[in-house]
PDB file of C-alpha atoms in Angstrom:
ATOM      1  CA  MET A   1      18.054  -7.132   9.145  1.00  0.00           C
ATOM      2  CA  LYS A   2      19.403  -9.942   7.421  1.00  0.00           C
ATOM      3  CA  SER A   3      19.083 -12.102   5.103  1.00  0.00           C
ATOM      4  CA  PRO A   4      16.101 -14.718   5.965  1.00  0.00           C
ATOM      5  CA  LEU A   5      18.230 -16.901   4.717  1.00  0.00           C
ATOM      6  CA  ALA A   6      20.747 -16.296   7.665  1.00  0.00           C
ATOM      7  CA  CYS A   7      18.426 -16.848  10.407  1.00  0.00           C
ATOM      8  CA  LYS A   8      18.283 -19.774  12.560  1.00  0.00           C
ATOM      9  CA  TYR A   9      14.176 -20.097  12.505  1.00  0.00           C
ATOM     10  CA  LEU A  10      12.101 -18.290   9.396  1.00  0.00           C
ATOM     11  CA  TYR A  11       8.398 -18.264  10.479  1.00  0.00           C
ATOM     12  CA  GLY A  12       5.847 -16.384   8.263  1.00  0.00           C
ATOM     13  CA  LEU A  13       2.672 -15.628   7.027  1.00  0.00           C
ATOM     14  CA  ILE A  14       1.071 -17.256   3.435  1.00  0.00           C
ATOM     15  CA  GLY A  15      -2.289 -15.000   2.091  1.00  0.00           C
ATOM     16  CA  TYR A  16      -3.675 -13.047  -0.591  1.00  0.00           C
ATOM     17  CA  PRO A  17      -2.865 -10.382  -0.610  1.00  0.00           C
ATOM     18  CA  LEU A  18      -1.926  -9.257   2.429  1.00  0.00           C
ATOM     19  CA  VAL A  19      -1.940  -5.343   3.019  1.00  0.00           C
ATOM     20  CA  HIS A  20      -1.036  -4.986   6.211  1.00  0.00           C
ATOM     21  CA  SER A  21       0.559  -7.809   8.034  1.00  0.00           C
ATOM     22  CA  PHE A  22      -0.124  -7.454  12.472  1.00  0.00           C
ATOM     23  CA  SER A  23       1.945 -10.176  12.497  1.00  0.00           C
ATOM     24  CA  LEU A  24       5.028  -9.218  10.500  1.00  0.00           C
ATOM     25  CA  ASP A  25       5.285  -6.232  13.426  1.00  0.00           C
ATOM     26  CA  TYR A  26       4.587  -8.650  16.251  1.00  0.00           C
ATOM     27  CA  PHE A  27       7.494 -11.179  15.855  1.00  0.00           C
ATOM     28  CA  ASN A  28      10.341  -9.446  14.845  1.00  0.00           C
ATOM     29  CA  GLN A  29       9.582  -7.368  17.219  1.00  0.00           C
ATOM     30  CA  LYS A  30       9.590  -9.942  20.051  1.00  0.00           C
ATOM     31  CA  PHE A  31      12.390 -11.791  18.162  1.00  0.00           C
ATOM     32  CA  LEU A  32      14.509  -8.573  18.266  1.00  0.00           C
ATOM     33  CA  ALA A  33      13.492  -8.301  22.175  1.00  0.00           C
ATOM     34  CA  GLU A  34      14.198 -11.590  23.268  1.00  0.00           C
ATOM     35  CA  ASP A  35      17.598 -11.889  20.593  1.00  0.00           C
ATOM     36  CA  ILE A  36      16.469 -15.294  19.173  1.00  0.00           C
ATOM     37  CA  ASP A  37      18.198 -15.597  16.159  1.00  0.00           C
ATOM     38  CA  ALA A  38      14.273 -15.593  13.817  1.00  0.00           C
ATOM     39  CA  GLN A  39      12.634 -13.699  11.557  1.00  0.00           C
ATOM     40  CA  TYR A  40       9.224 -13.870  10.185  1.00  0.00           C
ATOM     41  CA  ILE A  41       8.735 -12.392   6.554  1.00  0.00           C
ATOM     42  CA  ASN A  42       5.291 -13.013   4.717  1.00  0.00           C
ATOM     43  CA  PHE A  43       4.824 -14.830   1.909  1.00  0.00           C
ATOM     44  CA  GLU A  44       1.770 -12.702  -0.876  1.00  0.00           C
ATOM     45  CA  ILE A  45       1.636 -15.464  -2.884  1.00  0.00           C
ATOM     46  CA  GLU A  46      -1.818 -15.307  -5.422  1.00  0.00           C
ATOM     47  CA  ASP A  47      -1.358 -19.063  -5.699  1.00  0.00           C
ATOM     48  CA  LEU A  48      -0.631 -21.736  -3.356  1.00  0.00           C
ATOM     49  CA  GLY A  49       0.454 -24.270  -5.881  1.00  0.00           C
ATOM     50  CA  LEU A  50       3.018 -21.479  -4.882  1.00  0.00           C
ATOM     51  CA  LEU A  51       3.750 -22.734  -1.606  1.00  0.00           C
ATOM     52  CA  MET A  52       6.133 -25.714  -1.852  1.00  0.00           C
ATOM     53  CA  GLU A  53       8.318 -23.961  -4.375  1.00  0.00           C
ATOM     54  CA  VAL A  54       8.490 -21.897  -0.841  1.00  0.00           C
ATOM     55  CA  ILE A  55       9.490 -24.016   1.146  1.00  0.00           C
ATOM     56  CA  ALA A  56      11.962 -26.161  -0.741  1.00  0.00           C
ATOM     57  CA  GLU A  57      13.624 -22.183  -1.327  1.00  0.00           C
ATOM     58  CA  TYR A  58      13.693 -21.314   2.644  1.00  0.00           C
ATOM     59  CA  PRO A  59      15.302 -25.159   4.209  1.00  0.00           C
ATOM     60  CA  ASN A  60      15.366 -22.953   7.921  1.00  0.00           C
ATOM     61  CA  LEU A  61      11.676 -22.285   7.670  1.00  0.00           C
ATOM     62  CA  ASN A  62       9.581 -23.912  10.669  1.00  0.00           C
ATOM     63  CA  GLY A  63       6.030 -22.486  10.544  1.00  0.00           C
ATOM     64  CA  LEU A  64       3.217 -20.666   9.190  1.00  0.00           C
ATOM     65  CA  ASN A  65       1.080 -18.889   9.572  1.00  0.00           C
ATOM     66  CA  VAL A  66      -2.494 -18.781   7.102  1.00  0.00           C
ATOM     67  CA  THR A  67      -5.220 -16.290   6.428  1.00  0.00           C
ATOM     68  CA  ALA A  68      -7.589 -15.819   4.025  1.00  0.00           C
ATOM     69  CA  PRO A  69      -8.179 -16.865   1.730  1.00  0.00           C
ATOM     70  CA  TYR A  70      -6.306 -20.392   2.296  1.00  0.00           C
ATOM     71  CA  LYS A  71      -7.335 -21.342   5.202  1.00  0.00           C
ATOM     72  CA  GLU A  72      -9.427 -23.839   3.699  1.00  0.00           C
ATOM     73  CA  ALA A  73      -7.891 -24.280   0.267  1.00  0.00           C
ATOM     74  CA  VAL A  74      -4.460 -25.210   2.036  1.00  0.00           C
ATOM     75  CA  ILE A  75      -4.905 -28.345   3.919  1.00  0.00           C
ATOM     76  CA  PRO A  76      -4.342 -30.560   1.391  1.00  0.00           C
ATOM     77  CA  TYR A  77      -1.085 -29.344   1.546  1.00  0.00           C
ATOM     78  CA  LEU A  78       0.054 -30.749   4.698  1.00  0.00           C
ATOM     79  CA  ASP A  79       0.387 -34.001   6.141  1.00  0.00           C
ATOM     80  CA  SER A  80      -1.538 -33.757   8.977  1.00  0.00           C
ATOM     81  CA  LEU A  81      -4.296 -32.106  11.466  1.00  0.00           C
ATOM     82  CA  ASP A  82      -4.249 -31.493  15.070  1.00  0.00           C
ATOM     83  CA  GLU A  83      -7.927 -32.161  16.884  1.00  0.00           C
ATOM     84  CA  ASP A  84      -8.752 -28.529  15.832  1.00  0.00           C
ATOM     85  CA  ALA A  85      -7.888 -28.336  13.270  1.00  0.00           C
ATOM     86  CA  ARG A  86      -9.954 -31.727  11.492  1.00  0.00           C
ATOM     87  CA  GLU A  87     -13.282 -30.504  13.773  1.00  0.00           C
ATOM     88  CA  ILE A  88     -13.550 -27.329  12.134  1.00  0.00           C
ATOM     89  CA  GLY A  89     -11.907 -27.855   8.794  1.00  0.00           C
ATOM     90  CA  ALA A  90      -9.333 -24.887   8.647  1.00  0.00           C
ATOM     91  CA  VAL A  91      -6.064 -24.843   9.404  1.00  0.00           C
ATOM     92  CA  ASN A  92      -3.870 -21.225   9.896  1.00  0.00           C
ATOM     93  CA  VAL A  93      -1.370 -22.263  12.030  1.00  0.00           C
ATOM     94  CA  ILE A  94       1.387 -25.323  10.197  1.00  0.00           C
ATOM     95  CA  ARG A  95       3.958 -26.095  12.167  1.00  0.00           C
ATOM     96  CA  PHE A  96       7.293 -27.551  10.662  1.00  0.00           C
ATOM     97  CA  ILE A  97       8.930 -30.752  12.241  1.00  0.00           C
ATOM     98  CA  ARG A  98      12.693 -31.038  11.112  1.00  0.00           C
ATOM     99  CA  ASP A  99      15.000 -34.498  11.517  1.00  0.00           C
ATOM    100  CA  PRO A 100      16.987 -32.490  15.044  1.00  0.00           C
ATOM    101  CA  GLN A 101      19.792 -33.673  13.322  1.00  0.00           C
ATOM    102  CA  THR A 102      19.997 -33.033   8.932  1.00  0.00           C
ATOM    103  CA  GLY A 103      16.878 -29.793   8.678  1.00  0.00           C
ATOM    104  CA  GLU A 104      14.823 -32.958   6.882  1.00  0.00           C
ATOM    105  CA  LEU A 105      11.299 -31.716   6.180  1.00  0.00           C
ATOM    106  CA  LEU A 106       9.673 -34.429   8.004  1.00  0.00           C
ATOM    107  CA  GLU A 107       5.912 -33.490   8.895  1.00  0.00           C
ATOM    108  CA  LEU A 108       3.956 -30.523   7.545  1.00  0.00           C
ATOM    109  CA  ARG A 109       1.083 -29.763  10.642  1.00  0.00           C
ATOM    110  CA  GLY A 110      -1.866 -28.055  10.789  1.00  0.00           C
ATOM    111  CA  TYR A 111      -3.454 -26.370  13.572  1.00  0.00           C
ATOM    112  CA  ASN A 112      -6.202 -23.838  13.931  1.00  0.00           C
ATOM    113  CA  SER A 113      -5.064 -20.776  16.860  1.00  0.00           C
ATOM    114  CA  ASP A 114      -8.323 -18.653  16.388  1.00  0.00           C
ATOM    115  CA  VAL A 115     -10.368 -20.647  18.497  1.00  0.00           C
ATOM    116  CA  VAL A 116      -8.104 -20.999  20.900  1.00  0.00           C
ATOM    117  CA  GLY A 117      -8.034 -17.268  21.239  1.00  0.00           C
ATOM    118  CA  PHE A 118     -11.520 -16.040  19.367  1.00  0.00           C
ATOM    119  CA  GLU A 119     -12.257 -17.910  23.069  1.00  0.00           C
ATOM    120  CA  LYS A 120     -10.054 -16.870  24.934  1.00  0.00           C
ATOM    121  CA  THR A 121     -12.124 -13.639  24.428  1.00  0.00           C
ATOM    122  CA  ILE A 122     -15.935 -15.556  25.394  1.00  0.00           C
ATOM    123  CA  ASP A 123     -16.096 -14.503  28.812  1.00  0.00           C
ATOM    124  CA  SER A 124     -16.206 -11.400  28.257  1.00  0.00           C
ATOM    125  CA  ILE A 125     -18.902  -9.914  26.005  1.00  0.00           C
ATOM    126  CA  LEU A 126     -20.712 -12.648  27.434  1.00  0.00           C
ATOM    127  CA  THR A 127     -24.201 -11.862  29.889  1.00  0.00           C
ATOM    128  CA  PRO A 128     -27.486 -14.364  31.428  1.00  0.00           C
ATOM    129  CA  GLN A 129     -29.556 -12.471  27.927  1.00  0.00           C
ATOM    130  CA  ARG A 130     -26.564 -13.501  25.831  1.00  0.00           C
ATOM    131  CA  THR A 131     -27.195 -16.873  24.332  1.00  0.00           C
ATOM    132  CA  SER A 132     -26.979 -17.449  21.384  1.00  0.00           C
ATOM    133  CA  ALA A 133     -24.933 -15.533  18.567  1.00  0.00           C
ATOM    134  CA  LEU A 134     -25.583 -14.377  14.760  1.00  0.00           C
ATOM    135  CA  VAL A 135     -22.319 -15.465  12.506  1.00  0.00           C
ATOM    136  CA  LEU A 136     -21.930 -12.982   8.885  1.00  0.00           C
ATOM    137  CA  GLY A 137     -19.994 -15.313   7.176  1.00  0.00           C
ATOM    138  CA  THR A 138     -19.202 -19.492   6.386  1.00  0.00           C
ATOM    139  CA  GLY A 139     -14.803 -18.798   5.731  1.00  0.00           C
ATOM    140  CA  GLY A 140     -12.124 -20.829   8.474  1.00  0.00           C
ATOM    141  CA  ALA A 141     -12.955 -18.039  10.318  1.00  0.00           C
ATOM    142  CA  ALA A 142     -16.317 -18.424  10.284  1.00  0.00           C
ATOM    143  CA  LYS A 143     -15.970 -21.652  11.317  1.00  0.00           C
ATOM    144  CA  ALA A 144     -13.720 -21.526  14.282  1.00  0.00           C
ATOM    145  CA  VAL A 145     -16.355 -19.007  15.721  1.00  0.00           C
ATOM    146  CA  LYS A 146     -18.526 -21.060  15.791  1.00  0.00           C
ATOM    147  CA  ALA A 147     -16.950 -24.272  17.622  1.00  0.00           C
ATOM    148  CA  ALA A 148     -15.408 -22.159  20.116  1.00  0.00           C
ATOM    149  CA  PHE A 149     -19.084 -20.861  20.967  1.00  0.00           C
ATOM    150  CA  THR A 150     -20.556 -23.958  20.511  1.00  0.00           C
ATOM    151  CA  ARG A 151     -18.019 -25.721  23.337  1.00  0.00           C
ATOM    152  CA  HIS A 152     -19.465 -22.712  25.950  1.00  0.00           C
ATOM    153  CA  GLY A 153     -22.692 -23.712  24.979  1.00  0.00           C
ATOM    154  CA  ILE A 154     -24.025 -20.462  22.768  1.00  0.00           C
ATOM    155  CA  ASP A 155     -26.461 -21.351  19.773  1.00  0.00           C
ATOM    156  CA  VAL A 156     -25.314 -20.273  16.671  1.00  0.00           C
ATOM    157  CA  GLN A 157     -26.344 -19.560  13.494  1.00  0.00           C
ATOM    158  CA  LEU A 158     -24.396 -18.994   9.940  1.00  0.00           C
ATOM    159  CA  VAL A 159     -25.425 -16.716   7.767  1.00  0.00           C
ATOM    160  CA  SER A 160     -23.679 -16.189   4.678  1.00  0.00           C
ATOM    161  CA  ARG A 161     -24.993 -13.660   1.375  1.00  0.00           C
ATOM    162  CA  ARG A 162     -25.662 -17.367  -0.296  1.00  0.00           C
ATOM    163  CA  LYS A 163     -28.792 -19.685   0.515  1.00  0.00           C
ATOM    164  CA  SER A 164     -27.816 -23.104   2.122  1.00  0.00           C
ATOM    165  CA  GLU A 165     -29.648 -26.099   4.195  1.00  0.00           C
ATOM    166  CA  HIS A 166     -27.729 -24.108   7.486  1.00  0.00           C
ATOM    167  CA  THR A 167     -27.190 -20.560   6.576  1.00  0.00           C
ATOM    168  CA  LEU A 168     -29.468 -17.702   6.412  1.00  0.00           C
ATOM    169  CA  ILE A 169     -29.209 -15.347   3.514  1.00  0.00           C
ATOM    170  CA  TYR A 170     -28.804 -11.850   5.143  1.00  0.00           C
ATOM    171  CA  GLU A 171     -32.855 -11.028   3.808  1.00  0.00           C
ATOM    172  CA  GLU A 172     -33.509 -13.801   6.385  1.00  0.00           C
ATOM    173  CA  ILE A 173     -32.326 -11.646   8.708  1.00  0.00           C
ATOM    174  CA  THR A 174     -35.645 -10.334  10.749  1.00  0.00           C
ATOM    175  CA  ARG A 175     -36.278  -8.615  13.678  1.00  0.00           C
ATOM    176  CA  ALA A 176     -37.272 -11.263  15.474  1.00  0.00           C
ATOM    177  CA  MET A 177     -34.574 -12.962  14.904  1.00  0.00           C
ATOM    178  CA  VAL A 178     -31.899  -9.593  15.230  1.00  0.00           C
ATOM    179  CA  ALA A 179     -33.724 -10.073  19.650  1.00  0.00           C
ATOM    180  CA  SER A 180     -33.087 -13.610  20.226  1.00  0.00           C
ATOM    181  CA  TYR A 181     -29.887 -13.473  18.784  1.00  0.00           C
ATOM    182  CA  LYS A 182     -27.448 -10.668  20.874  1.00  0.00           C
ATOM    183  CA  ILE A 183     -23.857 -11.664  19.994  1.00  0.00           C
ATOM    184  CA  ILE A 184     -23.717 -10.540  15.909  1.00  0.00           C
ATOM    185  CA  VAL A 185     -20.256 -11.336  15.098  1.00  0.00           C
ATOM    186  CA  ASN A 186     -18.400  -9.884  11.867  1.00  0.00           C
ATOM    187  CA  ALA A 187     -16.309 -12.728  10.161  1.00  0.00           C
ATOM    188  CA  THR A 188     -16.141 -11.850   6.810  1.00  0.00           C
ATOM    189  CA  PRO A 189     -13.346 -10.213   5.277  1.00  0.00           C
ATOM    190  CA  LEU A 190     -16.025  -7.517   4.906  1.00  0.00           C
ATOM    191  CA  GLY A 191     -14.523  -4.038   6.145  1.00  0.00           C
ATOM    192  CA  LYS A 192     -11.106  -4.767   5.860  1.00  0.00           C
ATOM    193  CA  TYR A 193      -8.616  -2.139   5.602  1.00  0.00           C
ATOM    194  CA  PRO A 194      -8.177  -0.461   2.376  1.00  0.00           C
ATOM    195  CA  ASP A 195     -11.900  -1.532   2.069  1.00  0.00           C
ATOM    196  CA  ASP A 196     -11.894  -0.063   4.707  1.00  0.00           C
ATOM    197  CA  ASN A 197     -15.757   1.435   3.834  1.00  0.00           C
ATOM    198  CA  LEU A 198     -17.470  -1.834   2.811  1.00  0.00           C
ATOM    199  CA  CYS A 199     -19.970  -4.284   5.472  1.00  0.00           C
ATOM    200  CA  PRO A 200     -22.005  -6.761   5.700  1.00  0.00           C
ATOM    201  CA  ASP A 201     -25.646  -6.269   5.084  1.00  0.00           C
ATOM    202  CA  PHE A 202     -26.910  -6.781   7.992  1.00  0.00           C
ATOM    203  CA  PRO A 203     -30.448  -4.910   9.538  1.00  0.00           C
ATOM    204  CA  TYR A 204     -27.772  -2.504  11.645  1.00  0.00           C
ATOM    205  CA  ARG A 205     -31.788  -0.243  12.332  1.00  0.00           C
ATOM    206  CA  PHE A 206     -32.693  -3.883  14.549  1.00  0.00           C
ATOM    207  CA  LEU A 207     -29.804  -2.896  17.354  1.00  0.00           C
ATOM    208  CA  THR A 208     -30.393  -2.041  20.581  1.00  0.00           C
ATOM    209  CA  LYS A 209     -27.895  -1.906  23.622  1.00  0.00           C
ATOM    210  CA  ASP A 210     -27.991  -5.031  24.899  1.00  0.00           C
ATOM    211  CA  HIS A 211     -26.471  -6.566  21.572  1.00  0.00           C
ATOM    212  CA  ILE A 212     -22.921  -6.963  21.245  1.00  0.00           C
ATOM    213  CA  CYS A 213     -21.556  -6.638  17.857  1.00  0.00           C
ATOM    214  CA  TYR A 214     -17.954  -8.294  17.259  1.00  0.00           C
ATOM    215  CA  ASP A 215     -15.745  -7.562  14.516  1.00  0.00           C
ATOM    216  CA  LEU A 216     -12.557 -10.252  14.081  1.00  0.00           C
ATOM    217  CA  ILE A 217     -11.557  -7.091  11.402  1.00  0.00           C
ATOM    218  CA  TYR A 218      -8.129  -4.761  13.501  1.00  0.00           C
ATOM    219  CA  ASN A 219      -7.329  -3.157  10.932  1.00  0.00           C
ATOM    220  CA  PRO A 220      -9.155  -0.060  10.919  1.00  0.00           C
ATOM    221  CA  GLU A 221      -9.536  -0.511  14.880  1.00  0.00           C
ATOM    222  CA  GLU A 222     -13.035   1.017  14.369  1.00  0.00           C
ATOM    223  CA  THR A 223     -14.458  -0.932  11.421  1.00  0.00           C
ATOM    224  CA  LEU A 224     -17.763   0.187   8.873  1.00  0.00           C
ATOM    225  CA  PHE A 225     -19.682  -2.845  10.513  1.00  0.00           C
ATOM    226  CA  MET A 226     -18.820  -1.143  14.165  1.00  0.00           C
ATOM    227  CA  LYS A 227     -20.178   2.003  13.389  1.00  0.00           C
ATOM    228  CA  LYS A 228     -22.886   1.933  11.915  1.00  0.00           C
ATOM    229  CA  SER A 229     -24.175  -1.069  15.298  1.00  0.00           C
ATOM    230  CA  ALA A 230     -22.531   1.916  17.868  1.00  0.00           C
ATOM    231  CA  GLN A 231     -24.892   4.164  16.195  1.00  0.00           C
ATOM    232  CA  TYR A 232     -27.773   1.848  17.388  1.00  0.00           C
ATOM    233  CA  GLY A 233     -26.282   1.711  21.257  1.00  0.00           C
ATOM    234  CA  ALA A 234     -24.986  -1.621  20.410  1.00  0.00           C
ATOM    235  CA  GLU A 235     -21.527  -2.664  22.958  1.00  0.00           C
ATOM    236  CA  THR A 236     -18.452  -3.411  20.066  1.00  0.00           C
ATOM    237  CA  LYS A 237     -15.242  -5.041  19.891  1.00  0.00           C
ATOM    238  CA  ASN A 238     -13.270  -5.898  17.030  1.00  0.00           C
ATOM    239  CA  GLY A 239     -10.466  -8.033  16.693  1.00  0.00           C
ATOM    240  CA  ILE A 240      -6.679  -7.182  18.404  1.00  0.00           C
ATOM    241  CA  GLU A 241      -7.348  -9.346  21.176  1.00  0.00           C
ATOM    242  CA  MET A 242      -8.210 -12.202  19.203  1.00  0.00           C
ATOM    243  CA  LEU A 243      -4.765 -11.744  17.125  1.00  0.00           C
ATOM    244  CA  LEU A 244      -2.377 -11.387  19.815  1.00  0.00           C
ATOM    245  CA  LEU A 245      -4.362 -14.505  21.462  1.00  0.00           C
ATOM    246  CA  GLN A 246      -3.976 -16.605  18.410  1.00  0.00           C
ATOM    247  CA  ALA A 247      -0.273 -14.976  18.229  1.00  0.00           C
ATOM    248  CA  PHE A 248       0.441 -16.366  21.275  1.00  0.00           C
ATOM    249  CA  ASP A 249      -0.658 -20.067  20.762  1.00  0.00           C
ATOM    250  CA  SER A 250       1.326 -19.978  16.668  1.00  0.00           C
ATOM    251  CA  TYR A 251       4.525 -18.831  18.511  1.00  0.00           C
ATOM    252  CA  GLU A 252       3.529 -22.249  21.546  1.00  0.00           C
ATOM    253  CA  ILE A 253       2.638 -24.191  18.241  1.00  0.00           C
ATOM    254  CA  TRP A 254       5.795 -24.329  15.938  1.00  0.00           C
ATOM    255  CA  THR A 255       8.480 -24.487  19.365  1.00  0.00           C
ATOM    256  CA  GLN A 256       7.081 -27.030  20.501  1.00  0.00           C
ATOM    257  CA  ASP A 257       9.859 -29.478  21.600  1.00  0.00           C
ATOM    258  CA  ASP A 258      10.453 -32.858  19.514  1.00  0.00           C
ATOM    259  CA  ARG A 259      12.587 -30.759  16.956  1.00  0.00           C
TER     260      ARG A 259
END
């Protein structure tokens, strides 16, 4: 593979840590198969303040994905946000708008393809009994999930380790509450490789066969959250479908015809 600077278009992922990147493999295989003069690389930056140095170092950079812990923190570095990103308050795609003649960077625009990816999976998990959801987590991914559910008329309650006006803490979850909320979504990083021995401190014993327990994590394929949920009869789903859908949308955003 040639140097990233030698490609016409460069894309990448910013986050920390980046133990494994689905996007790296997916996009580079796509570029190779479709003979696109582009490359995708990981930018594992411990300090988000290094973002502008990365942009300056790679004048052919035309788009970025953003993952934890920067989906909310990256917003002040951007010139504008699309409607979804503004509503949700989190960004996972950055589009570089450059002058088509000089290549000068004109604008960094933030988008949220998480909400699109998740929203396209909602119909597959709904039943007449599943009309409300407990979303575990309060970060950028949880905000995207909440927005997608709200658009479909699904009542959402966020759960966190810290109490706030709009969130529950895990200790407050009762059997009656779990019986009421038939959709449980893990939007935390707990259980993600290599820490796959972890899971949210949820009362799994209250789950039934009527529940769907959806983990946004895709590596490992079956998380501890999913395993413990399945022990009590719940249907389970991982985040690979959402990941693929948001990746498709990312590339559509990057390649809009106004370069």
